[in-house]
Coordinates of C-alpha atoms in Angstrom, one line a residue:
X1 CA -2.7 -11.5 -14.0
X2 CA -2.2 -13.9 -10.9
X3 CA -4.1 -17.0 -10.8
X4 CA -8.0 -16.9 -8.6
X5 CA -6.5 -18.1 -5.5
X6 CA -3.3 -16.7 -5.8
X7 CA -5.0 -13.1 -6.3
X8 CA -7.8 -13.4 -4.2
X9 CA -5.6 -14.2 -1.3
X10 CA -3.2 -11.1 -1.8
X11 CA -6.4 -9.2 -2.2
X12 CA -7.8 -10.7 1.0
X13 CA -3.9 -9.5 2.3
X14 CA -4.2 -5.8 0.7
X15 CA -8.1 -5.6 2.2
X16 CA -6.2 -6.2 6.5
X17 CA -3.6 -3.9 5.2
X18 CA -6.6 -0.8 4.9
X19 CA -9.4 -2.5 7.6
X20 CA -7.1 -1.1 10.5
X21 CA -9.2 -0.3 12.9
X22 CA -10.7 -4.3 11.5
X23 CA -14.2 -4.0 11.4
X24 CA -14.7 -5.5 8.4
X25 CA -15.1 -2.7 6.1
X26 CA -12.7 0.2 4.9
X27 CA -14.3 3.4 5.4
X28 CA -12.7 6.7 5.0
X29 CA -11.9 7.1 8.9
X30 CA -9.5 3.8 8.2
X31 CA -7.7 5.6 5.4
X32 CA -7.2 9.5 8.1
X33 CA -6.5 7.2 10.9
X34 CA -3.0 5.6 8.7
X35 CA -2.3 9.5 8.0
X36 CA -2.0 10.4 11.2
X37 CA 0.1 7.6 12.2
X38 CA 2.7 8.2 9.8
X39 CA 3.2 11.7 10.6
X40 CA 3.5 10.9 13.4
X41 CA 5.3 7.3 13.1
X42 CA 8.1 10.5 11.3
X43 CA 7.2 13.4 13.3
X44 CA 5.4 15.4 10.2
X45 CA 3.7 18.0 11.7
X46 CA 0.1 17.8 10.4
X47 CA 0.6 21.1 8.0
X48 CA 4.3 19.9 6.3
X49 CA 4.3 19.2 3.0
X50 CA 5.0 16.2 3.6
X51 CA 1.7 15.4 5.2
X52 CA -0.2 17.7 3.0
X53 CA 0.1 16.2 0.2
X54 CA 0.4 12.5 2.0
X55 CA -3.6 13.2 3.6
X56 CA -4.4 14.4 -0.4
X57 CA -3.8 11.6 -1.8
X58 CA -4.6 9.2 0.8
X59 CA -8.1 11.0 0.2
X60 CA -7.4 10.4 -3.4
X61 CA -7.3 7.2 -3.6
X62 CA -10.1 6.3 -0.5
X63 CA -12.0 8.6 -3.2
X64 CA -11.6 6.5 -5.6
X65 CA -11.6 3.0 -3.8
X66 CA -14.8 4.6 -2.5
X67 CA -15.9 5.3 -6.4
X68 CA -15.1 2.1 -7.8
X69 CA -16.0 -0.4 -4.9
X70 CA -18.7 1.2 -2.6
X71 CA -21.7 -0.4 -5.0
X72 CA -24.3 0.1 -2.6
X73 CA -23.0 3.2 -1.7
X74 CA -22.8 3.7 2.0
X75 CA -19.7 4.4 3.0
X76 CA -18.3 1.5 3.6
X77 CA -16.1 -0.8 1.1
X78 CA -17.0 -5.4 2.1
X79 CA -14.3 -6.8 1.6
X80 CA -16.0 -8.2 -2.1
X81 CA -16.6 -5.4 -3.3
X82 CA -13.5 -4.5 -2.4
X83 CA -11.8 -7.6 -4.4
X84 CA -14.4 -7.6 -7.4
X85 CA -13.5 -3.8 -7.8
X86 CA -10.1 -4.2 -8.3
X87 CA -10.3 -6.8 -10.3
X88 CA -12.5 -5.4 -12.9
X89 CA -11.0 -2.2 -12.6
X90 CA -7.5 -1.5 -11.1
X91 CA -5.6 -4.4 -12.2
X92 CA -6.9 -5.1 -15.6
X93 CA -3.0 -3.2 -16.0
X94 CA 0.0 -2.1 -15.4
X95 CA -0.5 0.8 -16.7
X96 CA -3.8 1.4 -14.7
X97 CA -2.7 0.9 -12.2
X98 CA 0.0 3.0 -11.8
X99 CA -1.5 5.7 -13.5
X100 CA -3.5 5.3 -9.3
X101 CA -0.7 3.9 -7.7
X102 CA 2.3 6.7 -8.3
X103 CA 1.1 9.5 -6.6
X104 CA 0.2 7.8 -4.0
X105 CA 3.8 6.0 -3.7
X106 CA 5.0 8.8 -4.1
X107 CA 3.8 10.6 -1.4
X108 CA 4.5 7.8 0.4
X109 CA 8.4 8.1 -0.1
X110 CA 8.3 11.3 1.1
X111 CA 7.3 11.0 4.0
X112 CA 9.5 7.9 5.0
X113 CA 12.5 8.6 3.2
X114 CA 13.9 11.0 7.1
X115 CA 17.0 11.8 4.9
X116 CA 16.1 12.8 2.2
X117 CA 18.3 10.8 -0.7
X118 CA 15.4 9.4 -2.7
X119 CA 16.2 6.0 -1.2
X120 CA 14.0 3.4 1.8
X121 CA 16.0 2.1 3.9
X122 CA 15.4 -1.7 5.6
X123 CA 14.8 0.6 9.4
X124 CA 12.3 3.7 7.6
X125 CA 10.8 0.7 5.6
X126 CA 9.9 -1.7 8.6
X127 CA 8.7 2.4 10.1
X128 CA 6.6 2.7 7.2
X129 CA 5.0 -0.6 7.3
X130 CA 3.7 -1.2 10.9
X131 CA 2.3 2.6 10.3
X132 CA 0.4 2.7 7.3
X133 CA -0.6 -0.9 7.1
X134 CA 0.1 -2.6 10.7
X135 CA 2.2 -5.3 9.3
X136 CA 4.9 -7.9 12.1
X137 CA 8.3 -5.9 12.7
X138 CA 9.4 -9.8 11.6
X139 CA 7.9 -9.8 7.9
X140 CA 7.8 -6.4 6.7
X141 CA 11.9 -6.9 7.6
X142 CA 11.4 -10.9 5.8
X143 CA 10.0 -7.9 2.9
X144 CA 12.2 -5.7 2.7
X145 CA 15.1 -8.4 2.8
X146 CA 13.3 -9.7 -0.6
X147 CA 12.1 -6.9 -2.3
X148 CA 16.1 -4.9 -2.1
X149 CA 16.6 -7.5 -5.2
X150 CA 20.2 -5.8 -5.8
X151 CA 21.0 -5.9 -1.9
X152 CA 21.7 -2.7 -2.0
X153 CA 20.6 -1.8 1.8
X154 CA 17.9 0.5 0.1
X155 CA 14.5 0.2 -1.9
X156 CA 13.8 3.3 -4.8
X157 CA 11.2 4.6 -5.7
X158 CA 11.2 2.6 -8.7
X159 CA 11.7 -1.4 -7.2
X160 CA 8.7 -0.3 -4.7
X161 CA 6.1 0.5 -8.0
X162 CA 8.1 -3.0 -9.1
X163 CA 7.4 -4.6 -6.4
X164 CA 3.6 -3.6 -6.1
X165 CA 2.9 -4.1 -9.9
X166 CA 4.5 -7.2 -9.4
X167 CA 2.1 -8.2 -6.3
X168 CA -1.0 -7.4 -8.1
X169 CA 0.0 -9.3 -12.0
X170 CA 3.1 -12.0 -11.3
X171 CA 0.8 -14.6 -10.0
X172 CA 4.7 -16.6 -9.6
X173 CA 4.5 -17.3 -5.6
X174 CA 8.4 -17.1 -5.7
X175 CA 8.4 -13.3 -6.8
X176 CA 9.4 -10.9 -4.3
X177 CA 6.8 -8.4 -5.0
X178 CA 4.4 -11.1 -3.5
X179 CA 6.1 -10.8 -1.0
X180 CA 4.9 -7.2 -0.4
X181 CA 3.0 -7.2 2.7
X182 CA 5.0 -9.8 4.7
X183 CA 3.6 -13.8 4.1
X184 CA 0.4 -14.5 1.9

């Protein structure tokens, strides 16, 4: 498990990607807006299978986060609630983490994989990061180049899952997965 200070910085960075309206808390509306932006960016109609799957996964992710993190049950997750939940309930093991995140990553890839080749290229990655998490192009391009460890110009589902896993479980600041969301 990553050292407490480095993990704290990574969790803060990830929290900010969820807080799409930048009001200091995560709410269901943040997830709904992210789903709409993703669908629009990738040209999916509201009732397309990809959009429905993404909506379902983002709703599921919100529900799980709300259940484990919203300790005062006010429908809002503060950064402290978020960090505590991740430390104590989400990143307890890679298996626990995979159970929560694998379906979400699958749904994301189904939305962003425009040419349906099962891989995400750099442009798809940049669009995904901008639409879902408001990450600047420069940061997402740098992240892509670090995550594409074999240099083939694509990220597979497994490479993406490995990167996300590394972000939470690897405390080596130079590990490619720790560049997942751009500079920490």
